[in-house]
PDB file of C-alpha atoms in Angstrom:
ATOM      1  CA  UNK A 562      79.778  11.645 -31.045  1.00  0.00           C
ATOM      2  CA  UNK A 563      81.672  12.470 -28.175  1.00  0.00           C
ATOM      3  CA  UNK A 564      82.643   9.800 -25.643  1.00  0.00           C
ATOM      4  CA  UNK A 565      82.082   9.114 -21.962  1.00  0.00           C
ATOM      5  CA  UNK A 566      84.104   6.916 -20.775  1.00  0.00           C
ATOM      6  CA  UNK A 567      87.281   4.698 -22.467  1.00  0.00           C
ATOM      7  CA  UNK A 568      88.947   1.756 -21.187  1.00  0.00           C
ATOM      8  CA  UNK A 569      91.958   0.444 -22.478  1.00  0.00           C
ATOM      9  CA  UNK A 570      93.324  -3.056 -21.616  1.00  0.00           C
ATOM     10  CA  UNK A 571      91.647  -1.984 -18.621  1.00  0.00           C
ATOM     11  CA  UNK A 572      92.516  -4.948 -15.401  1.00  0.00           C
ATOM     12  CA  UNK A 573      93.024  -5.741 -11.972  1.00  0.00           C
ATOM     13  CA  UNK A 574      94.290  -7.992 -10.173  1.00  0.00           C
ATOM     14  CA  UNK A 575      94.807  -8.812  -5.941  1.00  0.00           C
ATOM     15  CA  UNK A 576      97.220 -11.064  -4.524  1.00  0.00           C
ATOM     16  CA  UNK A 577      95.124 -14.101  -3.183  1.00  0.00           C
ATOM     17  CA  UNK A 578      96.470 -16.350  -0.097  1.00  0.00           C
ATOM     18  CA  UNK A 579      97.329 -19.954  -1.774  1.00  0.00           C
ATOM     19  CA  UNK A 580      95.016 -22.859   0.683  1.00  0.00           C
ATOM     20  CA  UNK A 581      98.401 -24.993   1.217  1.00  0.00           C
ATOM     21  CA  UNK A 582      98.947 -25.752   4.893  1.00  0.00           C
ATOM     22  CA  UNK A 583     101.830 -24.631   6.452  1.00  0.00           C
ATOM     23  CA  UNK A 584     104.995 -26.821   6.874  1.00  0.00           C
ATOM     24  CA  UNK A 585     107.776 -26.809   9.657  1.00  0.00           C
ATOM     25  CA  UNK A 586     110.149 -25.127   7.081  1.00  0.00           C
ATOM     26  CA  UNK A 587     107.657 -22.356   6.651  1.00  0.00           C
ATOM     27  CA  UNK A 588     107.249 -21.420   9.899  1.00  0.00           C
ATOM     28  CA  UNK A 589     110.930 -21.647  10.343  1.00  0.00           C
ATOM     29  CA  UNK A 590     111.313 -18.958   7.862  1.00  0.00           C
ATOM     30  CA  UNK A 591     108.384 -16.847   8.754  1.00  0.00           C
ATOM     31  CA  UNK A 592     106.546 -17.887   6.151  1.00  0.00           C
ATOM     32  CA  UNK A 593     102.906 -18.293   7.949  1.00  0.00           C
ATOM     33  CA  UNK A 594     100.731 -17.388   5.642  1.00  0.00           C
ATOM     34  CA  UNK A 595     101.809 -19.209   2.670  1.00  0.00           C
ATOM     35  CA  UNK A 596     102.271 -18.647  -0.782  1.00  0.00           C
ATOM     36  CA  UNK A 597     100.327 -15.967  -2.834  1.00  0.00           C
ATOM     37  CA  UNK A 598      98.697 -16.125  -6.254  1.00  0.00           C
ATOM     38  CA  UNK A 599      97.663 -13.767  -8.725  1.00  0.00           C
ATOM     39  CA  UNK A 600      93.858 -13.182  -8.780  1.00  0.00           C
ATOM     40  CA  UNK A 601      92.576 -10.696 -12.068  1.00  0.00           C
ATOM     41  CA  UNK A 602      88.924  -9.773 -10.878  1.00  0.00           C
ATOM     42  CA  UNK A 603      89.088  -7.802 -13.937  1.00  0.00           C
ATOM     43  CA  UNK A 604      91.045  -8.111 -16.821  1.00  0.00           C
ATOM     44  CA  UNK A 605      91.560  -7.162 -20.946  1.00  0.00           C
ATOM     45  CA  UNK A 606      88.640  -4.875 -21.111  1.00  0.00           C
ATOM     46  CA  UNK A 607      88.569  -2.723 -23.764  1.00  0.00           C
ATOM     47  CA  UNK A 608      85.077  -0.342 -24.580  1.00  0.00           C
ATOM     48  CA  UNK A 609      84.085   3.165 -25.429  1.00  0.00           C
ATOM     49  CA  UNK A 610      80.684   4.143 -24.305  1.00  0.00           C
ATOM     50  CA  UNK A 611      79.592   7.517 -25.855  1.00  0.00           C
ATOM     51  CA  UNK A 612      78.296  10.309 -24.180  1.00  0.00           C
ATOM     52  CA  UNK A 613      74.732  10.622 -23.388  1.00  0.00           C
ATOM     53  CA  UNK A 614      74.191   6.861 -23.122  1.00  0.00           C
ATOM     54  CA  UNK A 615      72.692   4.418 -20.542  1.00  0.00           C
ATOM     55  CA  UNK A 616      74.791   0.855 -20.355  1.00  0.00           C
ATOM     56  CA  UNK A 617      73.917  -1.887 -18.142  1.00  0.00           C
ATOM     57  CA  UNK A 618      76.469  -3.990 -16.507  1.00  0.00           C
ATOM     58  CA  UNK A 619      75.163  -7.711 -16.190  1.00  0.00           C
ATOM     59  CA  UNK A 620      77.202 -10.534 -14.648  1.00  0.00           C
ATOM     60  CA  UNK A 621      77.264 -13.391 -11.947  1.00  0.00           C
ATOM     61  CA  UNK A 622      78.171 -12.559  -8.525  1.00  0.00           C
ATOM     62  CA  UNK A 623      82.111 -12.022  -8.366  1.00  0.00           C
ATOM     63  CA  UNK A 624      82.388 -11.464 -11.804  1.00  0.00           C
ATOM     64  CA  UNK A 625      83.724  -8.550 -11.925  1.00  0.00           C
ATOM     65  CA  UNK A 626      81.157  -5.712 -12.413  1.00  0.00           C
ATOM     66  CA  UNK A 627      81.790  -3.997  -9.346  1.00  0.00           C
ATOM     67  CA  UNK A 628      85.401  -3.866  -9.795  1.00  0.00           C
ATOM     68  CA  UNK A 629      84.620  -1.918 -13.309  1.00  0.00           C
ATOM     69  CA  UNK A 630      82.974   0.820 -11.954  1.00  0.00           C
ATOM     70  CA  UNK A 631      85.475   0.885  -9.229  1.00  0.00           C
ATOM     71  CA  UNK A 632      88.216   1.435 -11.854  1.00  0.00           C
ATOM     72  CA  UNK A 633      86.057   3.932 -13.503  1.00  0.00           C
ATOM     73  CA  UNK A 634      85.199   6.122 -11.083  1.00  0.00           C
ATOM     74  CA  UNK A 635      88.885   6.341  -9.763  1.00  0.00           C
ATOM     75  CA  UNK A 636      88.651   4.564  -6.162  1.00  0.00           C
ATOM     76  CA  UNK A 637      90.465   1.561  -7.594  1.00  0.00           C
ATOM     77  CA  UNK A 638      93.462   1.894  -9.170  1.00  0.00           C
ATOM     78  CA  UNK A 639      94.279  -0.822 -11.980  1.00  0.00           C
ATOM     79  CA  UNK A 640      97.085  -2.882 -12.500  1.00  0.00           C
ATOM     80  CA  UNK A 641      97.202  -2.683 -16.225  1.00  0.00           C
ATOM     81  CA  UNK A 642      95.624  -0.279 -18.691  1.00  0.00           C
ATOM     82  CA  UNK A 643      93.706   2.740 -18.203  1.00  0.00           C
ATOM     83  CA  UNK A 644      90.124   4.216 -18.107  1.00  0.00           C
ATOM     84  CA  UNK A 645      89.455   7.747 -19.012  1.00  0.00           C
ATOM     85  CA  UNK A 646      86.226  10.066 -17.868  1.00  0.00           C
ATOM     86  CA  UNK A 647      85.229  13.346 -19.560  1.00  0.00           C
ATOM     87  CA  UNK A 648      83.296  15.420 -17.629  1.00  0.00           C
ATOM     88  CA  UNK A 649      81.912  15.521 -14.127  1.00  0.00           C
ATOM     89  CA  UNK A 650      81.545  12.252 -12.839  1.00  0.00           C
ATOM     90  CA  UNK A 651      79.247  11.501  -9.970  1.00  0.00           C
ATOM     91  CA  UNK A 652      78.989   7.549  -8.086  1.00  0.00           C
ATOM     92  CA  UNK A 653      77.154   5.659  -5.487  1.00  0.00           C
ATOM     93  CA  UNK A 654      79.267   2.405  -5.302  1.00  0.00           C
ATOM     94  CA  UNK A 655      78.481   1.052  -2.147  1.00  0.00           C
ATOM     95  CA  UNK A 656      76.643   1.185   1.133  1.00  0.00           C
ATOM     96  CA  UNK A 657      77.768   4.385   3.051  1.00  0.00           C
ATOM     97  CA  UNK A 658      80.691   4.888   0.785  1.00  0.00           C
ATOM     98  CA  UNK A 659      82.183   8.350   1.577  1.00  0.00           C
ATOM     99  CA  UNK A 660      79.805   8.733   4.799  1.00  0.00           C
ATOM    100  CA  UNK A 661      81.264   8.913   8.576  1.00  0.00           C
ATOM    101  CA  UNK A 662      79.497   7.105  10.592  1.00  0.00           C
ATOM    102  CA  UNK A 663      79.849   9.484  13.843  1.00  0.00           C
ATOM    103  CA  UNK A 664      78.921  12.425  11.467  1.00  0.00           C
ATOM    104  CA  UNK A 665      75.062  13.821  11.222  1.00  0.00           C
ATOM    105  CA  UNK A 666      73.671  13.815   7.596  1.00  0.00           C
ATOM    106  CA  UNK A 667      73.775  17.394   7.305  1.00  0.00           C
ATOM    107  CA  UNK A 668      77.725  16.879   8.032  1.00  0.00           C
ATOM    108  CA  UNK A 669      78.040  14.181   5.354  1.00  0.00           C
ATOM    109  CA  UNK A 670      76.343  15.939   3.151  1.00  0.00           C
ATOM    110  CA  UNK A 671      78.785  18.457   2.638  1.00  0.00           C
ATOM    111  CA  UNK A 672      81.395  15.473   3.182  1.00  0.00           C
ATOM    112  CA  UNK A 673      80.085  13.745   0.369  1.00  0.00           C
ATOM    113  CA  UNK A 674      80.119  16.433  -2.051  1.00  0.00           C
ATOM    114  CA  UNK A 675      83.640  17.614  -1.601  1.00  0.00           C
ATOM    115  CA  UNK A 676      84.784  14.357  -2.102  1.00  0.00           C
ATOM    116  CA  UNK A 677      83.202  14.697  -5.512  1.00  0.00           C
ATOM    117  CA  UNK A 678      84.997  18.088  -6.143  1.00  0.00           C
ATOM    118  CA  UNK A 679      81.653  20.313  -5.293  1.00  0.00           C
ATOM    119  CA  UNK A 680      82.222  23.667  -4.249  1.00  0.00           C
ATOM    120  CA  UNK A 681      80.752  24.425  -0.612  1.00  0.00           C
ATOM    121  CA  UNK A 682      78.266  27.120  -1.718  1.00  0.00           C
ATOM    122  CA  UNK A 683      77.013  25.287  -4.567  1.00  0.00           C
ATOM    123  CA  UNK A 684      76.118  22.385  -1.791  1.00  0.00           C
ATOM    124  CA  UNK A 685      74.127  24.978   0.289  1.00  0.00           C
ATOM    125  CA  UNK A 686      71.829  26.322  -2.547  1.00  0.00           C
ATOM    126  CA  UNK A 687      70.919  22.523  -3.115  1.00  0.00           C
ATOM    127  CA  UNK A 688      70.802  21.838   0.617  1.00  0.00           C
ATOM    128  CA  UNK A 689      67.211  21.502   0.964  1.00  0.00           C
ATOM    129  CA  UNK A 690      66.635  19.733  -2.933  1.00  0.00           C
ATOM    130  CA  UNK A 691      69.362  17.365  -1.643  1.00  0.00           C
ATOM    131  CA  UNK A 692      67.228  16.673   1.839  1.00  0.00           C
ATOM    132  CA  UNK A 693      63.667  16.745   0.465  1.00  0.00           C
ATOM    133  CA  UNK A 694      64.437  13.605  -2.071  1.00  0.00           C
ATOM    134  CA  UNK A 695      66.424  11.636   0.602  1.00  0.00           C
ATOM    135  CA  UNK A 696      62.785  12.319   2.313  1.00  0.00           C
ATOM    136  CA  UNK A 697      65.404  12.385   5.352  1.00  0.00           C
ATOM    137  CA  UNK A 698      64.416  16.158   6.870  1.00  0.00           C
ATOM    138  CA  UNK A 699      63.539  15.063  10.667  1.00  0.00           C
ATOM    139  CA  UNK A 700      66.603  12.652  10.429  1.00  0.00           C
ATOM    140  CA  UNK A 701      69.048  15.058   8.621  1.00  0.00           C
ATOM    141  CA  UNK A 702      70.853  15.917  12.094  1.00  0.00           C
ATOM    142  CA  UNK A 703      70.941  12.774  13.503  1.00  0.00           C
ATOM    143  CA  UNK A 704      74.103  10.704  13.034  1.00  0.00           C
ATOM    144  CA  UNK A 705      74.329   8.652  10.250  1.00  0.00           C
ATOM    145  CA  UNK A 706      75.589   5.266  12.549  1.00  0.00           C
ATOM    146  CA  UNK A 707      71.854   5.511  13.388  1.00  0.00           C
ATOM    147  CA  UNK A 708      70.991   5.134   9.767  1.00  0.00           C
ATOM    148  CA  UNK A 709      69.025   2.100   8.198  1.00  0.00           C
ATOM    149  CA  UNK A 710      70.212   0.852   5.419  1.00  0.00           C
ATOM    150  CA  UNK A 711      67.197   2.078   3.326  1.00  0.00           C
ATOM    151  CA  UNK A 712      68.182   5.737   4.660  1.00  0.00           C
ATOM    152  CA  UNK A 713      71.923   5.426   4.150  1.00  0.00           C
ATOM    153  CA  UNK A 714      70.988   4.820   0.461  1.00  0.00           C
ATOM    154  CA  UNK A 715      68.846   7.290   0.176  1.00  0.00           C
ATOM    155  CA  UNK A 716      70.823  10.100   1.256  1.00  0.00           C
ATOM    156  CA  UNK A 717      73.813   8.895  -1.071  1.00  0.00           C
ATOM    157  CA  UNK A 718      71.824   8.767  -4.365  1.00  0.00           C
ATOM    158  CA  UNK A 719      70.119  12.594  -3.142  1.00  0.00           C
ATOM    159  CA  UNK A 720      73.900  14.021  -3.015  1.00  0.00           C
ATOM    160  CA  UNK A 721      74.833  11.844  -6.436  1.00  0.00           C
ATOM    161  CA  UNK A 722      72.187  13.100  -8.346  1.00  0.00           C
ATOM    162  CA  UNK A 723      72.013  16.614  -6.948  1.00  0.00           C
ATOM    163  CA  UNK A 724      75.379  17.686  -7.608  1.00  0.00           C
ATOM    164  CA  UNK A 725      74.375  17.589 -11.754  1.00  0.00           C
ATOM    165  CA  UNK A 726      77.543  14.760 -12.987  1.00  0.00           C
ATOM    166  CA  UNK A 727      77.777  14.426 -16.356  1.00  0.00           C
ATOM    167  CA  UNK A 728      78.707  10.445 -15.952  1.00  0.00           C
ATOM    168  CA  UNK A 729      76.422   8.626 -13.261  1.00  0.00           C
ATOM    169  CA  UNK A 730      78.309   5.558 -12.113  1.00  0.00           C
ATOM    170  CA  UNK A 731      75.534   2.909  -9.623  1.00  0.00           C
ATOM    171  CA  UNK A 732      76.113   0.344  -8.173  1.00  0.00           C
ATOM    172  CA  UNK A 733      73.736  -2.267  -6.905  1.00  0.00           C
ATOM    173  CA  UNK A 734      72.726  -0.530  -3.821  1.00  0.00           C
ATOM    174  CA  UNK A 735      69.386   0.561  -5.297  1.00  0.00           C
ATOM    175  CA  UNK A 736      67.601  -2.450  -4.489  1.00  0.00           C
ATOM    176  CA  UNK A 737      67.967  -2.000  -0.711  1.00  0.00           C
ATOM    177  CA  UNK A 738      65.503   0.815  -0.951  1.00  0.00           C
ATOM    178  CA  UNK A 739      62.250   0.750  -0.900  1.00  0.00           C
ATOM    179  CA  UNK A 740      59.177   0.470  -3.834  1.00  0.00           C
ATOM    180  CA  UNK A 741      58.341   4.106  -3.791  1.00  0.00           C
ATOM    181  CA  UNK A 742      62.004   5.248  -3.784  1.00  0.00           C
ATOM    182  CA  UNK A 743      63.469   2.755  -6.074  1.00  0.00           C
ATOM    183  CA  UNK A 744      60.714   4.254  -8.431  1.00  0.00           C
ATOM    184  CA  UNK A 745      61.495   7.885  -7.776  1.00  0.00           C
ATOM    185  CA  UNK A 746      65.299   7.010  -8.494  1.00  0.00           C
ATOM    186  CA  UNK A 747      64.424   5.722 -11.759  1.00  0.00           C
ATOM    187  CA  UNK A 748      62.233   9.029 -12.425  1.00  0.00           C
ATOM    188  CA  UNK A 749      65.424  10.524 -12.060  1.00  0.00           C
ATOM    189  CA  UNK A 750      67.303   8.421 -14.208  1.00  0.00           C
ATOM    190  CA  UNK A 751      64.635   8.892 -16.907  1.00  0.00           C
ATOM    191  CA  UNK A 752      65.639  12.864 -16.520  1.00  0.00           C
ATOM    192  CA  UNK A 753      69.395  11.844 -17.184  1.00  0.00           C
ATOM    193  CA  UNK A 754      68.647  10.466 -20.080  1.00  0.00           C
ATOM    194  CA  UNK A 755      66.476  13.315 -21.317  1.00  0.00           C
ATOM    195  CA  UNK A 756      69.341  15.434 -20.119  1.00  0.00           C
ATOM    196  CA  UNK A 757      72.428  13.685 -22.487  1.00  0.00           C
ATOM    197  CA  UNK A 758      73.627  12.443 -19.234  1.00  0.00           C
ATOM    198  CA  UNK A 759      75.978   9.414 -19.205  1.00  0.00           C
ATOM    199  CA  UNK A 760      74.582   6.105 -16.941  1.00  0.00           C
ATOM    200  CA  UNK A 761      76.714   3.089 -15.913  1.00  0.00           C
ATOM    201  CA  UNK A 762      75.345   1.071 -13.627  1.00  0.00           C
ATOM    202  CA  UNK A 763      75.629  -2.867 -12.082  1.00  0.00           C
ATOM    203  CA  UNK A 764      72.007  -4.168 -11.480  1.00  0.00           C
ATOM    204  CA  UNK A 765      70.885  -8.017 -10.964  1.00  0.00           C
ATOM    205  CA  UNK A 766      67.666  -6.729 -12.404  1.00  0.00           C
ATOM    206  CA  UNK A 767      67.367  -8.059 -15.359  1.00  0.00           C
ATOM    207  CA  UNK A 768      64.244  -6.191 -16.214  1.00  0.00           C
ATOM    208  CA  UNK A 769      65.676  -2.664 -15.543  1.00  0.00           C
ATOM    209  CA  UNK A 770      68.403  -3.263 -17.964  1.00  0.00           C
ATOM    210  CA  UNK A 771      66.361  -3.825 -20.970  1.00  0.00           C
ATOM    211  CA  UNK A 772      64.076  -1.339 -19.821  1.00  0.00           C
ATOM    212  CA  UNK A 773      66.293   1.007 -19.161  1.00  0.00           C
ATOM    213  CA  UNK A 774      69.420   0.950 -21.027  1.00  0.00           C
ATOM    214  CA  UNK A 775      70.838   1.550 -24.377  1.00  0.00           C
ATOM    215  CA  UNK A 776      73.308  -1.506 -23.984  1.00  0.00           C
ATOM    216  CA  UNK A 777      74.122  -4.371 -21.603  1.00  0.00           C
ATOM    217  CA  UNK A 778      77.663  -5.361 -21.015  1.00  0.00           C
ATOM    218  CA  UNK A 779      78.292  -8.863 -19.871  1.00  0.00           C
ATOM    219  CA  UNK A 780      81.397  -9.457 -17.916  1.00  0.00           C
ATOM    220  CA  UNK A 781      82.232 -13.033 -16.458  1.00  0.00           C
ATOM    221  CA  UNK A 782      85.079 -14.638 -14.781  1.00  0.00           C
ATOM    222  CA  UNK A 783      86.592 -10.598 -15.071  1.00  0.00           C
ATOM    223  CA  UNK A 784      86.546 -10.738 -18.417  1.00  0.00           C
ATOM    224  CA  UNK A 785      84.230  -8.962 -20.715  1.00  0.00           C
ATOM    225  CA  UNK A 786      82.514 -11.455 -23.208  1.00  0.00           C
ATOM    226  CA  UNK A 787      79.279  -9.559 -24.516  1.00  0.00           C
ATOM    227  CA  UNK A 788      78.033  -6.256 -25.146  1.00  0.00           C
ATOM    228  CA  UNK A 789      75.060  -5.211 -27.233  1.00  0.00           C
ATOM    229  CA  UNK A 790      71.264  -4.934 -27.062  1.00  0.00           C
ATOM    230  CA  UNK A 791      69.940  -5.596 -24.018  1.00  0.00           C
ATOM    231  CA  UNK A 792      67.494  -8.215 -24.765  1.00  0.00           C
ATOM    232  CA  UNK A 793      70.577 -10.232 -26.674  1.00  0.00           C
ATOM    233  CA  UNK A 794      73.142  -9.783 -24.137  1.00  0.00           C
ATOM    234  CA  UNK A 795      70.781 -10.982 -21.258  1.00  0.00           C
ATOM    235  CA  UNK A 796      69.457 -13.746 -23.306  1.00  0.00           C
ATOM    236  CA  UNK A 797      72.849 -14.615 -23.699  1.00  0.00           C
ATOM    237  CA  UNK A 798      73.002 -14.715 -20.086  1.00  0.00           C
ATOM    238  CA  UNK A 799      70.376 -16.867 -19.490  1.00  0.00           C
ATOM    239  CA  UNK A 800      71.006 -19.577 -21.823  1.00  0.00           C
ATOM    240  CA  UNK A 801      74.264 -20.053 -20.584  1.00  0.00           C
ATOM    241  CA  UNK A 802      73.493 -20.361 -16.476  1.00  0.00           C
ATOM    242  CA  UNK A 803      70.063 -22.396 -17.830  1.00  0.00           C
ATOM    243  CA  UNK A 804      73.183 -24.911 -19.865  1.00  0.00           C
ATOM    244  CA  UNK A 805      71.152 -24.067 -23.166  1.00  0.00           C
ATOM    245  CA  UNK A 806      72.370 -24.347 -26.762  1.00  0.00           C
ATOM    246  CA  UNK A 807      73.808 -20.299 -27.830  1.00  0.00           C
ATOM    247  CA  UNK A 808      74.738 -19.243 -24.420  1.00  0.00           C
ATOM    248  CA  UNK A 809      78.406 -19.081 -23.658  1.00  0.00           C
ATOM    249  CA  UNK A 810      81.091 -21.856 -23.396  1.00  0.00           C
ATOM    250  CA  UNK A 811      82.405 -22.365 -19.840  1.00  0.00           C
ATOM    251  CA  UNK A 812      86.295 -22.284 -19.871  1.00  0.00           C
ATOM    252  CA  UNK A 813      88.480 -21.719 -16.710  1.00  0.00           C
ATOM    253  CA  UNK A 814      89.073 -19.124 -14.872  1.00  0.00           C
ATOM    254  CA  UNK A 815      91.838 -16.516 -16.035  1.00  0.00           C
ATOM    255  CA  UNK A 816      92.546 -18.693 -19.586  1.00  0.00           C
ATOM    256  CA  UNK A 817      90.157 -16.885 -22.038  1.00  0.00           C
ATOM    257  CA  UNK A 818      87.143 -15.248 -22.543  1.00  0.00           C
ATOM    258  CA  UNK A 819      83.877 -17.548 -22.938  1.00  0.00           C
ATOM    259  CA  UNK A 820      82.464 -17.057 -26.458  1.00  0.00           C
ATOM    260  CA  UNK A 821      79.274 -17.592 -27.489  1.00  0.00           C
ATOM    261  CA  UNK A 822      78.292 -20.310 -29.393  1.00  0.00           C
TER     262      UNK A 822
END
């Protein structure tokens, strides 16, 4: 089996402002803003996820998840290791990612999909596809600053989808659309799969990941400490923010991985 995607020793890490206050000899010597420590939002993970599968990426706020498909679809750059993607890859990270705001959506349309290496032409034939599932046609030449949320989402998942990737990265931003959209998406992410298409995406629902996906990966504290069958991996999950027996051990951040008990 062929694979997807491949991370190896796969981190990153920011410099974060230390919280000491500033002393007479700092300002003296320009130093303001005070000292800076290393913060790993990611770090040490290591995976394979083959081609054609769906993996759900679980996790506490600011644990990392969004970071990971950051890395993966190239708009982050890591410190250490590597992550490698065969095929066309296709995300919708964030909110308005790759959009300009004083540009109409027929404009950022075609913005969006050369940033994702789509020829021109190929963007016109799917045009109207592109428009009629954003549901956007008597908005599509209105600027996209006038956008609701709900709308800005909409027309990023059309132009993700559309352009036929061969790895779908999402991000959370699903669950600012709406019931009857939110279910179409998924239609379409049922079609993926039918398709051999490879799925990563970050989702608080816990439901759509064991419905949904193949796998669950579990990151925490930017580290990666589970992966497996949904239903495990989220149970996991669980027990541990619940403080039951056979969830995971809480250890600091940046030391070492939690492990299950």
């Amino acid at each position: 089996m062929s694979i997807a995607i491949e991370a190896v020793n796969l981190g990153k890490c920011y410099a974060k402002r230390g919280t000491g206050l500033p002393t007479l000899f700092n300002a003296v010597t320009g130093g303001f803003r005070g000292k800076t420590e290393p913060f790993w939002c990611l770090r040490g993970a290591n995976f394979e996820i083959p081609a054609g599968r769906t993996i759900g990426v679980i996790g506490p706020n600011g644990s990392g998840k969004s970071s990971l498909l950051g890395l993966t679809a190239g708009t982050i750059h890591p410190t250490e290791g590597h992550v490698r993607t065969h095929g066309r890859i296709s995300s919708l990270l964030e909110l308005g990612a790759g959009f300009h705001s004083e540009l109409s959506g027929r404009e950022n349309v075609y913005l969006n999909a050369a940033l994702l290496g789509i020829p021109r032409e190929t963007v016109r034939k799917k045009f109207d596809r592109i428009v009629d599932f954003a549901e956007l046609r008597e908005f599509i030449d209105m600027p996209v600053k006038h956008y609701s949320s709900g709308m800005y989402v909409r027309l990023g998942f059309a132009v993700a989808v559309e352009v036929d990737p061969d790895v779908l990265l999402i991000d959370e931003v699903l669950a600012v659309g709406d019931i009857s959209f939110q279910l179409k998406c998924l239609d379409r992410i049922r079609d993926f799969q039918k398709r051999g298409k490879t799925i990563l995406f970050v989702s608080h629902s816990l439901e759509t990941v064991e419905e949904f996906c193949h796998e669950a990966l579990l990151i925490h504290r930017g580290q990666m400490v589970a992966r497996g069958e949904p239903a495990e991996v989220i149970r996991k999950f669980i027990r541990y923010f619940m403080g039951e027996p056979g969830g995971l051990h809480q250890t600091e951040y940046g030391t070492r991985a939690p492990q299950f008990g």
